[in-house]
Amino acid sequence: MEESNKKAHHTDMYNSPDLILRRGQSFRLTMEFSKPLKDWQSIVFTVQTGPPNAHSHNTYVEFALSNSWSSGMWSAVLESMPGNALRIIMSSPANAVIGRYNLSVSITVMEDTTTFSLGKFTLLFNPWCLDDEVYMANEDERKEYVLNDHGILFMGNEKHISPLGWNFGQFENNILNICMDLLDRSLNYYNDPLADCSQRNSPIYVGRVVSAMINSNDDYGVLEGKWEQDFSDGVDPNSWNGSVEILWSWQRDGYKPVKYGQCWVFAATMCTVLRCLGIPTRVITNFNSAHNTDGNMNVDMHYDTEGKFLEIHDDSIWNFHVWDECWFMRRDIGNFYSGWQVLDSTPQEQSQGVYRCGPTSVTAVREGDVNIDYDAPFVYAEVNADRDTWVVNEDGSKEKVFSDSKYVGKFISTKAVGTDERVDITHTYKYPEGSPQERAVYEKASRIMLFYRPPPERPNVSYNTSTSENRTGNEQPMQPTRPEINPAPSSHNVNTLPSIPERNVLPPMNERNRTPSLPERDSLPRVAGRHATPSLPERSVLPPVSGRHATPSMPERNVLPPVSGRHATPSLPERNVLPPVSGRHATPSLPERNVLPPVARRHATPSLPERNALPPVAGRNPFHPMSGRNVVPPKPERSLLPSMSGRHVLPPATGRNPLPPMSGRNARPSMPERIPQPPVPERNAFRVTPNESDSELPDVTGKFKILSPLVLGEDINLLLVLRNLTPFHRPVKINLSASCTLYTGRRVADIFSDQKSVIISPSQDAHISIQIPYSQYQKCLNNGNMIQVVALCELPFGHKVLVTKDLVLDNPPLQIKALSKAVLHETMTLEIRFKNPLSVPVKDCSLLVEGSGLVDRQLTAVVPFLKPKEKIRFRVEVTPYKAGEKQFIVNFKCKHFSIKGYKLLKVASK
């Protein structure tokens, strides 16, 4: 087959002698014979992929040589017959199965048929083909998201975002073959090879398979995750500079999981695989990323009375989390949701019984349509969950000290097209924080979650223990013993998560506050449009409302008796029935229990006493009469009775002071005298919620100020500033603490604690200086250089203020300088300079060098010893073997730190 095909198909960058094509595009081949071919009756071509002994209409196709094209099908047209040869133009459909193909031809002459093998080729997705589901119109974006073999990841925290160079290397030697092996080693292929291969025409299906195979929790996937500090039996995740060494190691070791990876390693490796297969992909970083396990859109963070973070809940907020976005159509859920799709291979939660996530439409996340495939509730919570902060007292009671709807999902970032700049894409995931649209979408998503059931889990697959040699092509996959599950940490257990088969379904309540039985997922229709409310099942669901104040007709079994008289109120059944509303302000007489009060117009706030207000009481039927347009039902509160929700939210009230009876046209129903109390003592010490002016504000606010640069090896100097907001003196007791943390928020070691007491004058500030010497954090600092400082301030009347600050210490710069020009196939020299940032000597250091198109293998230099503050210089010679812009990556690592840097080189052709 002709080499010109590779260039035409944008596959000439692959370091492979095999023919690599993209679907939906024609290619040329020439068949040469020993003598001119005459009097032939038919020429029939056969393309076959997948298991050799099983065929389907997608994996085995026969098509004859003809004089015209067949649209949407495999076809071949005779171009010319020069001498003893036939020149053929062949094309594949835009929805052809991707994979490794065998091509053969059967020629019939004088009733005699002879079959010849024409060789093998690999077929990929085609972002240049208008009819392909992965089509991307912009050429610069195709170059960035398909052809660029290096990139930038972003790490740190929202106040300290650091770039990290990464070698994707999707065109390097044998990477394409490894990616095809990855598909052939999935659970889907193991269960039914033919069915699996037949579905590889869909980027949705392939994306889900790859998402599961990058981690090793359910199969012998590529990477094993670990979030502890001991990586002695593998590779520290911070030591990886690219995906190539990871994928090579996976194949070299017999397709056993590579140790170890964390979220950015999983995401970057999956980006390599997907770009290699032809799916446009980019790496995304979400700062303050929530991990919400129970589907209630709230993440609870707990601290003890000394200000130390408590790992008593599965919810967590990571400083950052990294996933991928892929570009393709979503015909399965509607073209409105086409475009960028989230895929996450970090093993956090199971999706249909397998550790994977996505594809989730970014548009669906922005619009709050969390009931569509796949895993939308989990992704939505990662960028939109509300954070509630609690202090746990010594007696086990809890006090909510802060509620923040703006903390989660900050500075969602990716690399810019054509440059190494950071692009903020937060607006693609949600409307501006605190805006009416953002809160409306939040309430919409919360409402849908009340009735959402995740798709049924797939049956577990039990592997039989066996061994096999490294295989190529489409041989039978290895059948390893099912590996031990090792998901990403949530909180108290860093390596395991409890199985949550229905994480997005509210748990059943007790008899007094029972919830209705939830409909099956398949009975829920899709939600279309920004404010659409799903049509719900017949028996316990509010039917459509027509007209501005129309009263819905109720389901067949819950019909109300007719109402007579102008202001008559029907006699209501005891439970589960809502009365119709008549008149503009009429309010039905409610039963004693289990019925929600009516909600007024869209932005109305009920006129309630500021404190001791009666919250609505949860019942079996969670619906209530609605008036106005786009009314949002109240958001469920966690571990408490539901409270009214809207733009001005009043804090939940407790006690024995119900609303007094009213009379007249706007009379409210009489309510029970006593309100049920939650099982655990919980009260708001104070609550500061953005855009909620009626919330109770604290007497004192605080913040940390950084007094000197945060540099690894130096002391940390901070200033806690507390401001008295009242006209009275305020005594404050302060518990100070600091801990080394992982980027997942998990506390590794406590490094500092202190107590202070001050009296703050009216409307004045108090300043408390804090110094943390290097000697206190040097032994426990992790590779992310992250420290959290906490001040828990106790005020009069039992109020508490919690002030936190996440610190990231800077590594010293690593300087890279090119001493000669970069020219294809000519040796060049680069100089690397860096300095030991510590005041102590370091031993057993190493320097790692990597870069696709520059060095074909990772280079390593050993540095046995460095004196305190010593400067060192290295010179490295490389010979570029690919032209264009290339990334030279350097990593200097030792036990105490890991310093990374990169430099872009433009390699000129001769």
PDB file of C-alpha atoms in Angstrom, residues 158-403:
ATOM      1  CA  GLU A 158      -6.703  27.932  43.556  1.00  0.00           C
ATOM      2  CA  LYS A 159      -4.256  30.543  44.881  1.00  0.00           C
ATOM      3  CA  HIS A 160      -1.144  28.859  43.531  1.00  0.00           C
ATOM      4  CA  ILE A 161      -1.561  27.275  40.085  1.00  0.00           C
ATOM      5  CA  SER A 162       1.601  25.644  38.717  1.00  0.00           C
ATOM      6  CA  PRO A 163       2.197  24.306  35.172  1.00  0.00           C
ATOM      7  CA  LEU A 164       3.640  20.830  34.680  1.00  0.00           C
ATOM      8  CA  GLY A 165       5.057  19.713  31.339  1.00  0.00           C
ATOM      9  CA  TRP A 166       3.934  16.289  30.126  1.00  0.00           C
ATOM     10  CA  ASN A 167       5.094  14.037  27.302  1.00  0.00           C
ATOM     11  CA  PHE A 168       1.966  12.443  25.795  1.00  0.00           C
ATOM     12  CA  GLY A 169       3.986  10.695  23.079  1.00  0.00           C
ATOM     13  CA  GLN A 170       1.033   9.148  21.255  1.00  0.00           C
ATOM     14  CA  PHE A 171       3.116   8.685  18.087  1.00  0.00           C
ATOM     15  CA  GLU A 172       6.097   6.991  19.724  1.00  0.00           C
ATOM     16  CA  ASN A 173       7.255   3.509  18.819  1.00  0.00           C
ATOM     17  CA  ASN A 174       4.682   0.768  19.578  1.00  0.00           C
ATOM     18  CA  ILE A 175       2.263   3.110  21.419  1.00  0.00           C
ATOM     19  CA  LEU A 176      -0.525   2.564  18.870  1.00  0.00           C
ATOM     20  CA  ASN A 177      -0.136  -1.193  19.162  1.00  0.00           C
ATOM     21  CA  ILE A 178      -0.321  -0.923  22.960  1.00  0.00           C
ATOM     22  CA  CYS A 179      -3.501   1.153  22.700  1.00  0.00           C
ATOM     23  CA  MET A 180      -5.103  -1.526  20.532  1.00  0.00           C
ATOM     24  CA  ASP A 181      -4.000  -4.180  23.017  1.00  0.00           C
ATOM     25  CA  LEU A 182      -5.635  -2.101  25.754  1.00  0.00           C
ATOM     26  CA  LEU A 183      -9.007  -2.396  23.995  1.00  0.00           C
ATOM     27  CA  ASP A 184      -8.524  -6.149  23.528  1.00  0.00           C
ATOM     28  CA  ARG A 185      -7.843  -6.656  27.245  1.00  0.00           C
ATOM     29  CA  SER A 186     -10.966  -4.999  28.623  1.00  0.00           C
ATOM     30  CA  LEU A 187     -13.677  -6.803  30.553  1.00  0.00           C
ATOM     31  CA  ASN A 188     -16.042  -6.195  27.646  1.00  0.00           C
ATOM     32  CA  TYR A 189     -13.749  -8.001  25.234  1.00  0.00           C
ATOM     33  CA  TYR A 190     -13.217 -10.826  27.711  1.00  0.00           C
ATOM     34  CA  ASN A 191     -16.980 -11.329  28.093  1.00  0.00           C
ATOM     35  CA  ASP A 192     -17.915 -11.127  24.403  1.00  0.00           C
ATOM     36  CA  PRO A 193     -15.126 -10.280  21.923  1.00  0.00           C
ATOM     37  CA  LEU A 194     -17.447  -9.976  18.926  1.00  0.00           C
ATOM     38  CA  ALA A 195     -19.951  -7.691  20.658  1.00  0.00           C
ATOM     39  CA  ASP A 196     -17.116  -5.561  22.030  1.00  0.00           C
ATOM     40  CA  CYS A 197     -15.399  -5.101  18.653  1.00  0.00           C
ATOM     41  CA  SER A 198     -18.728  -4.411  16.929  1.00  0.00           C
ATOM     42  CA  GLN A 199     -19.288  -1.381  19.182  1.00  0.00           C
ATOM     43  CA  ARG A 200     -15.895   0.194  18.609  1.00  0.00           C
ATOM     44  CA  ASN A 201     -17.387   2.457  15.972  1.00  0.00           C
ATOM     45  CA  SER A 202     -18.759   4.624  18.814  1.00  0.00           C
ATOM     46  CA  PRO A 203     -16.469   7.085  20.624  1.00  0.00           C
ATOM     47  CA  ILE A 204     -18.917   6.896  23.531  1.00  0.00           C
ATOM     48  CA  TYR A 205     -18.328   3.180  23.904  1.00  0.00           C
ATOM     49  CA  VAL A 206     -14.575   3.380  23.326  1.00  0.00           C
ATOM     50  CA  GLY A 207     -14.283   6.232  25.834  1.00  0.00           C
ATOM     51  CA  ARG A 208     -15.995   4.191  28.539  1.00  0.00           C
ATOM     52  CA  VAL A 209     -13.769   1.199  27.871  1.00  0.00           C
ATOM     53  CA  VAL A 210     -10.589   3.297  27.993  1.00  0.00           C
ATOM     54  CA  SER A 211     -11.754   5.067  31.177  1.00  0.00           C
ATOM     55  CA  ALA A 212     -12.029   1.686  32.897  1.00  0.00           C
ATOM     56  CA  MET A 213      -8.787   0.261  31.479  1.00  0.00           C
ATOM     57  CA  ILE A 214      -6.451   3.099  32.497  1.00  0.00           C
ATOM     58  CA  ASN A 215      -6.978   2.127  36.154  1.00  0.00           C
ATOM     59  CA  SER A 216      -6.550  -1.449  37.340  1.00  0.00           C
ATOM     60  CA  ASN A 217      -9.364  -1.790  39.862  1.00  0.00           C
ATOM     61  CA  ASP A 218     -11.592  -4.128  37.857  1.00  0.00           C
ATOM     62  CA  ASP A 219      -9.120  -5.621  35.379  1.00  0.00           C
ATOM     63  CA  TYR A 220      -5.441  -5.721  34.623  1.00  0.00           C
ATOM     64  CA  GLY A 221      -5.486  -2.102  33.497  1.00  0.00           C
ATOM     65  CA  VAL A 222      -2.549   0.214  33.002  1.00  0.00           C
ATOM     66  CA  LEU A 223      -2.056   1.984  36.346  1.00  0.00           C
ATOM     67  CA  GLU A 224      -2.508   1.124  39.987  1.00  0.00           C
ATOM     68  CA  GLY A 225      -3.478   4.062  42.144  1.00  0.00           C
ATOM     69  CA  LYS A 226      -1.968   4.861  45.513  1.00  0.00           C
ATOM     70  CA  TRP A 227      -2.441   7.927  47.720  1.00  0.00           C
ATOM     71  CA  GLU A 228      -0.183   7.008  50.626  1.00  0.00           C
ATOM     72  CA  GLN A 229       3.392   8.159  51.060  1.00  0.00           C
ATOM     73  CA  ASP A 230       5.233   4.857  50.680  1.00  0.00           C
ATOM     74  CA  PHE A 231       6.006   4.113  47.024  1.00  0.00           C
ATOM     75  CA  SER A 232       9.046   1.942  47.655  1.00  0.00           C
ATOM     76  CA  ASP A 233       7.615  -0.987  45.669  1.00  0.00           C
ATOM     77  CA  GLY A 234       6.914   1.146  42.612  1.00  0.00           C
ATOM     78  CA  VAL A 235       7.327   4.633  41.186  1.00  0.00           C
ATOM     79  CA  ASP A 236       6.286   7.793  43.006  1.00  0.00           C
ATOM     80  CA  PRO A 237       3.494   9.362  40.887  1.00  0.00           C
ATOM     81  CA  ASN A 238       5.386  12.670  41.016  1.00  0.00           C
ATOM     82  CA  SER A 239       8.321  11.044  39.222  1.00  0.00           C
ATOM     83  CA  TRP A 240       6.471  10.418  35.961  1.00  0.00           C
ATOM     84  CA  ASN A 241       7.160  12.939  33.186  1.00  0.00           C
ATOM     85  CA  GLY A 242       5.038  11.360  30.470  1.00  0.00           C
ATOM     86  CA  SER A 243       2.773   8.537  29.374  1.00  0.00           C
ATOM     87  CA  VAL A 244       5.224   6.716  27.106  1.00  0.00           C
ATOM     88  CA  GLU A 245       7.291   5.118  29.862  1.00  0.00           C
ATOM     89  CA  ILE A 246       4.081   4.064  31.626  1.00  0.00           C
ATOM     90  CA  LEU A 247       2.580   2.337  28.578  1.00  0.00           C
ATOM     91  CA  TRP A 248       5.894   0.729  27.651  1.00  0.00           C
ATOM     92  CA  SER A 249       6.251  -0.594  31.217  1.00  0.00           C
ATOM     93  CA  TRP A 250       2.729  -2.004  31.112  1.00  0.00           C
ATOM     94  CA  GLN A 251       3.471  -3.997  27.955  1.00  0.00           C
ATOM     95  CA  ARG A 252       7.022  -4.946  28.951  1.00  0.00           C
ATOM     96  CA  ASP A 253       5.875  -6.440  32.265  1.00  0.00           C
ATOM     97  CA  GLY A 254       3.238  -8.649  30.654  1.00  0.00           C
ATOM     98  CA  TYR A 255       0.398  -6.134  30.941  1.00  0.00           C
ATOM     99  CA  LYS A 256       0.551  -6.009  34.714  1.00  0.00           C
ATOM    100  CA  PRO A 257      -0.556  -2.724  36.332  1.00  0.00           C
ATOM    101  CA  VAL A 258       2.191  -0.123  36.656  1.00  0.00           C
ATOM    102  CA  LYS A 259       2.804   1.211  40.154  1.00  0.00           C
ATOM    103  CA  TYR A 260       1.775   3.993  40.842  1.00  0.00           C
ATOM    104  CA  GLY A 261      -0.539   6.720  39.582  1.00  0.00           C
ATOM    105  CA  GLN A 262      -2.618   9.564  40.934  1.00  0.00           C
ATOM    106  CA  CYS A 263      -5.257  11.680  39.212  1.00  0.00           C
ATOM    107  CA  TRP A 264      -3.018  13.693  36.866  1.00  0.00           C
ATOM    108  CA  VAL A 265      -1.126  10.548  35.849  1.00  0.00           C
ATOM    109  CA  PHE A 266      -4.387   8.698  35.093  1.00  0.00           C
ATOM    110  CA  ALA A 267      -5.739  11.653  33.096  1.00  0.00           C
ATOM    111  CA  ALA A 268      -2.565  12.311  31.105  1.00  0.00           C
ATOM    112  CA  THR A 269      -2.157   8.621  30.225  1.00  0.00           C
ATOM    113  CA  MET A 270      -5.772   8.417  29.064  1.00  0.00           C
ATOM    114  CA  CYS A 271      -5.212  11.546  26.968  1.00  0.00           C
ATOM    115  CA  THR A 272      -2.345   9.748  25.218  1.00  0.00           C
ATOM    116  CA  VAL A 273      -4.515   6.707  24.438  1.00  0.00           C
ATOM    117  CA  LEU A 274      -7.500   8.697  23.178  1.00  0.00           C
ATOM    118  CA  ARG A 275      -5.432  11.025  21.002  1.00  0.00           C
ATOM    119  CA  CYS A 276      -3.627   8.001  19.627  1.00  0.00           C
ATOM    120  CA  LEU A 277      -7.008   6.482  18.634  1.00  0.00           C
ATOM    121  CA  GLY A 278      -8.043   9.739  16.955  1.00  0.00           C
ATOM    122  CA  ILE A 279     -10.463  11.207  19.529  1.00  0.00           C
ATOM    123  CA  PRO A 280      -9.794  14.932  20.222  1.00  0.00           C
ATOM    124  CA  THR A 281      -8.853  15.118  23.900  1.00  0.00           C
ATOM    125  CA  ARG A 282      -7.604  17.704  26.385  1.00  0.00           C
ATOM    126  CA  VAL A 283      -6.614  17.511  30.054  1.00  0.00           C
ATOM    127  CA  ILE A 284      -8.697  19.495  32.568  1.00  0.00           C
ATOM    128  CA  THR A 285      -7.864  20.590  36.121  1.00  0.00           C
ATOM    129  CA  ASN A 286     -10.630  21.501  38.566  1.00  0.00           C
ATOM    130  CA  PHE A 287      -9.486  23.349  41.688  1.00  0.00           C
ATOM    131  CA  ASN A 288     -11.395  22.714  44.926  1.00  0.00           C
ATOM    132  CA  SER A 289     -12.886  19.575  43.447  1.00  0.00           C
ATOM    133  CA  ALA A 290     -15.645  17.948  45.495  1.00  0.00           C
ATOM    134  CA  HIS A 291     -16.029  14.212  45.989  1.00  0.00           C
ATOM    135  CA  ASN A 292     -19.674  13.822  47.001  1.00  0.00           C
ATOM    136  CA  THR A 293     -20.568  10.201  47.704  1.00  0.00           C
ATOM    137  CA  ASP A 294     -24.256  10.390  48.641  1.00  0.00           C
ATOM    138  CA  GLY A 295     -25.635  12.500  45.807  1.00  0.00           C
ATOM    139  CA  ASN A 296     -27.054  15.301  47.982  1.00  0.00           C
ATOM    140  CA  MET A 297     -24.880  18.029  46.386  1.00  0.00           C
ATOM    141  CA  ASN A 298     -23.412  18.965  49.776  1.00  0.00           C
ATOM    142  CA  VAL A 299     -19.929  18.178  51.049  1.00  0.00           C
ATOM    143  CA  ASP A 300     -19.458  18.170  54.819  1.00  0.00           C
ATOM    144  CA  MET A 301     -16.059  19.070  56.274  1.00  0.00           C
ATOM    145  CA  HIS A 302     -15.467  18.386  59.972  1.00  0.00           C
ATOM    146  CA  TYR A 303     -12.945  19.856  62.431  1.00  0.00           C
ATOM    147  CA  ASP A 304     -12.404  19.151  66.107  1.00  0.00           C
ATOM    148  CA  THR A 305     -12.301  21.834  68.791  1.00  0.00           C
ATOM    149  CA  GLU A 306      -8.557  22.260  68.276  1.00  0.00           C
ATOM    150  CA  GLY A 307      -9.038  23.048  64.596  1.00  0.00           C
ATOM    151  CA  LYS A 308      -7.752  19.728  63.256  1.00  0.00           C
ATOM    152  CA  PHE A 309      -9.459  18.255  60.239  1.00  0.00           C
ATOM    153  CA  LEU A 310     -11.417  15.075  61.005  1.00  0.00           C
ATOM    154  CA  GLU A 311     -11.667  12.248  58.492  1.00  0.00           C
ATOM    155  CA  ILE A 312     -15.025  10.923  59.641  1.00  0.00           C
ATOM    156  CA  HIS A 313     -16.978  11.165  56.403  1.00  0.00           C
ATOM    157  CA  ASP A 314     -16.645   9.859  52.864  1.00  0.00           C
ATOM    158  CA  ASP A 315     -17.095  13.336  51.409  1.00  0.00           C
ATOM    159  CA  SER A 316     -13.927  15.268  50.592  1.00  0.00           C
ATOM    160  CA  ILE A 317     -12.659  18.271  48.677  1.00  0.00           C
ATOM    161  CA  TRP A 318      -9.400  17.884  46.788  1.00  0.00           C
ATOM    162  CA  ASN A 319      -7.126  20.882  46.225  1.00  0.00           C
ATOM    163  CA  PHE A 320      -7.305  19.912  42.578  1.00  0.00           C
ATOM    164  CA  HIS A 321      -8.511  17.020  40.476  1.00  0.00           C
ATOM    165  CA  VAL A 322      -7.561  16.221  36.890  1.00  0.00           C
ATOM    166  CA  TRP A 323      -9.721  14.541  34.255  1.00  0.00           C
ATOM    167  CA  ASP A 324     -10.094  14.584  30.471  1.00  0.00           C
ATOM    168  CA  GLU A 325     -12.512  16.108  28.015  1.00  0.00           C
ATOM    169  CA  CYS A 326     -13.170  14.475  24.639  1.00  0.00           C
ATOM    170  CA  TRP A 327     -14.935  15.990  21.666  1.00  0.00           C
ATOM    171  CA  PHE A 328     -17.704  14.014  19.954  1.00  0.00           C
ATOM    172  CA  MET A 329     -21.412  13.921  19.227  1.00  0.00           C
ATOM    173  CA  ARG A 330     -24.014  12.520  21.629  1.00  0.00           C
ATOM    174  CA  ARG A 331     -26.736  11.094  19.423  1.00  0.00           C
ATOM    175  CA  ASP A 332     -27.709   8.811  22.320  1.00  0.00           C
ATOM    176  CA  ILE A 333     -29.012  11.717  24.423  1.00  0.00           C
ATOM    177  CA  GLY A 334     -29.495  14.460  21.812  1.00  0.00           C
ATOM    178  CA  ASN A 335     -27.218  16.729  19.826  1.00  0.00           C
ATOM    179  CA  PHE A 336     -27.795  19.539  22.321  1.00  0.00           C
ATOM    180  CA  TYR A 337     -25.368  17.684  24.567  1.00  0.00           C
ATOM    181  CA  SER A 338     -22.708  17.140  21.898  1.00  0.00           C
ATOM    182  CA  GLY A 339     -19.270  18.699  22.161  1.00  0.00           C
ATOM    183  CA  TRP A 340     -16.894  18.308  25.087  1.00  0.00           C
ATOM    184  CA  GLN A 341     -17.493  15.220  27.233  1.00  0.00           C
ATOM    185  CA  VAL A 342     -15.898  14.459  30.611  1.00  0.00           C
ATOM    186  CA  LEU A 343     -14.029  11.161  30.963  1.00  0.00           C
ATOM    187  CA  ASP A 344     -12.313  10.371  34.255  1.00  0.00           C
ATOM    188  CA  SER A 345     -10.159   7.277  34.764  1.00  0.00           C
ATOM    189  CA  THR A 346      -9.196   7.946  38.398  1.00  0.00           C
ATOM    190  CA  PRO A 347     -10.922   5.170  40.384  1.00  0.00           C
ATOM    191  CA  GLN A 348     -13.230   7.131  42.683  1.00  0.00           C
ATOM    192  CA  GLU A 349     -16.708   5.672  42.249  1.00  0.00           C
ATOM    193  CA  GLN A 350     -18.171   2.791  40.271  1.00  0.00           C
ATOM    194  CA  SER A 351     -20.284   3.359  37.181  1.00  0.00           C
ATOM    195  CA  GLN A 352     -22.493   0.358  36.388  1.00  0.00           C
ATOM    196  CA  GLY A 353     -20.301  -1.788  38.613  1.00  0.00           C
ATOM    197  CA  VAL A 354     -16.939  -0.693  37.137  1.00  0.00           C
ATOM    198  CA  TYR A 355     -14.508   1.999  38.266  1.00  0.00           C
ATOM    199  CA  ARG A 356     -14.862   4.533  35.466  1.00  0.00           C
ATOM    200  CA  CYS A 357     -16.603   7.833  34.824  1.00  0.00           C
ATOM    201  CA  GLY A 358     -18.260   9.298  31.750  1.00  0.00           C
ATOM    202  CA  PRO A 359     -18.639  10.356  29.112  1.00  0.00           C
ATOM    203  CA  THR A 360     -20.558  13.178  30.771  1.00  0.00           C
ATOM    204  CA  SER A 361     -21.707  16.087  28.647  1.00  0.00           C
ATOM    205  CA  VAL A 362     -20.228  19.378  29.857  1.00  0.00           C
ATOM    206  CA  THR A 363     -23.377  21.078  28.571  1.00  0.00           C
ATOM    207  CA  ALA A 364     -25.509  18.768  30.729  1.00  0.00           C
ATOM    208  CA  VAL A 365     -23.417  19.716  33.766  1.00  0.00           C
ATOM    209  CA  ARG A 366     -23.849  23.422  33.073  1.00  0.00           C
ATOM    210  CA  GLU A 367     -27.619  23.055  32.659  1.00  0.00           C
ATOM    211  CA  GLY A 368     -28.081  20.770  35.671  1.00  0.00           C
ATOM    212  CA  ASP A 369     -29.414  17.871  33.598  1.00  0.00           C
ATOM    213  CA  VAL A 370     -27.966  15.255  35.903  1.00  0.00           C
ATOM    214  CA  ASN A 371     -30.324  12.446  34.925  1.00  0.00           C
ATOM    215  CA  ILE A 372     -28.709  11.672  31.566  1.00  0.00           C
ATOM    216  CA  ASP A 373     -25.925   9.232  30.741  1.00  0.00           C
ATOM    217  CA  TYR A 374     -23.283   8.924  32.025  1.00  0.00           C
ATOM    218  CA  ASP A 375     -22.373   9.757  35.653  1.00  0.00           C
ATOM    219  CA  ALA A 376     -23.642  13.341  35.452  1.00  0.00           C
ATOM    220  CA  PRO A 377     -24.522  13.594  39.181  1.00  0.00           C
ATOM    221  CA  PHE A 378     -20.954  12.818  40.242  1.00  0.00           C
ATOM    222  CA  VAL A 379     -19.366  15.256  37.772  1.00  0.00           C
ATOM    223  CA  TYR A 380     -21.914  17.960  38.602  1.00  0.00           C
ATOM    224  CA  ALA A 381     -21.084  17.687  42.309  1.00  0.00           C
ATOM    225  CA  GLU A 382     -17.337  17.924  41.569  1.00  0.00           C
ATOM    226  CA  VAL A 383     -17.789  21.463  40.284  1.00  0.00           C
ATOM    227  CA  ASN A 384     -21.020  22.629  41.969  1.00  0.00           C
ATOM    228  CA  ALA A 385     -21.468  21.057  45.410  1.00  0.00           C
ATOM    229  CA  ASP A 386     -22.005  23.326  48.407  1.00  0.00           C
ATOM    230  CA  ARG A 387     -19.491  23.047  51.244  1.00  0.00           C
ATOM    231  CA  ASP A 388     -20.715  22.864  54.832  1.00  0.00           C
ATOM    232  CA  THR A 389     -18.100  23.208  57.568  1.00  0.00           C
ATOM    233  CA  TRP A 390     -18.784  21.725  61.014  1.00  0.00           C
ATOM    234  CA  VAL A 391     -17.048  21.745  64.380  1.00  0.00           C
ATOM    235  CA  VAL A 392     -17.441  18.495  66.320  1.00  0.00           C
ATOM    236  CA  ASN A 393     -17.542  19.051  70.073  1.00  0.00           C
ATOM    237  CA  GLU A 394     -16.087  16.659  72.617  1.00  0.00           C
ATOM    238  CA  ASP A 395     -19.555  15.272  73.397  1.00  0.00           C
ATOM    239  CA  GLY A 396     -20.071  14.362  69.731  1.00  0.00           C
ATOM    240  CA  SER A 397     -22.466  17.186  68.950  1.00  0.00           C
ATOM    241  CA  LYS A 398     -21.867  19.236  65.795  1.00  0.00           C
ATOM    242  CA  GLU A 399     -22.059  22.944  65.057  1.00  0.00           C
ATOM    243  CA  LYS A 400     -22.249  24.257  61.529  1.00  0.00           C
ATOM    244  CA  VAL A 401     -19.892  27.218  61.387  1.00  0.00           C
ATOM    245  CA  PHE A 402     -19.907  27.953  57.685  1.00  0.00           C
ATOM    246  CA  SER A 403     -21.860  27.191  54.539  1.00  0.00           C
TER     247      SER A 403
END
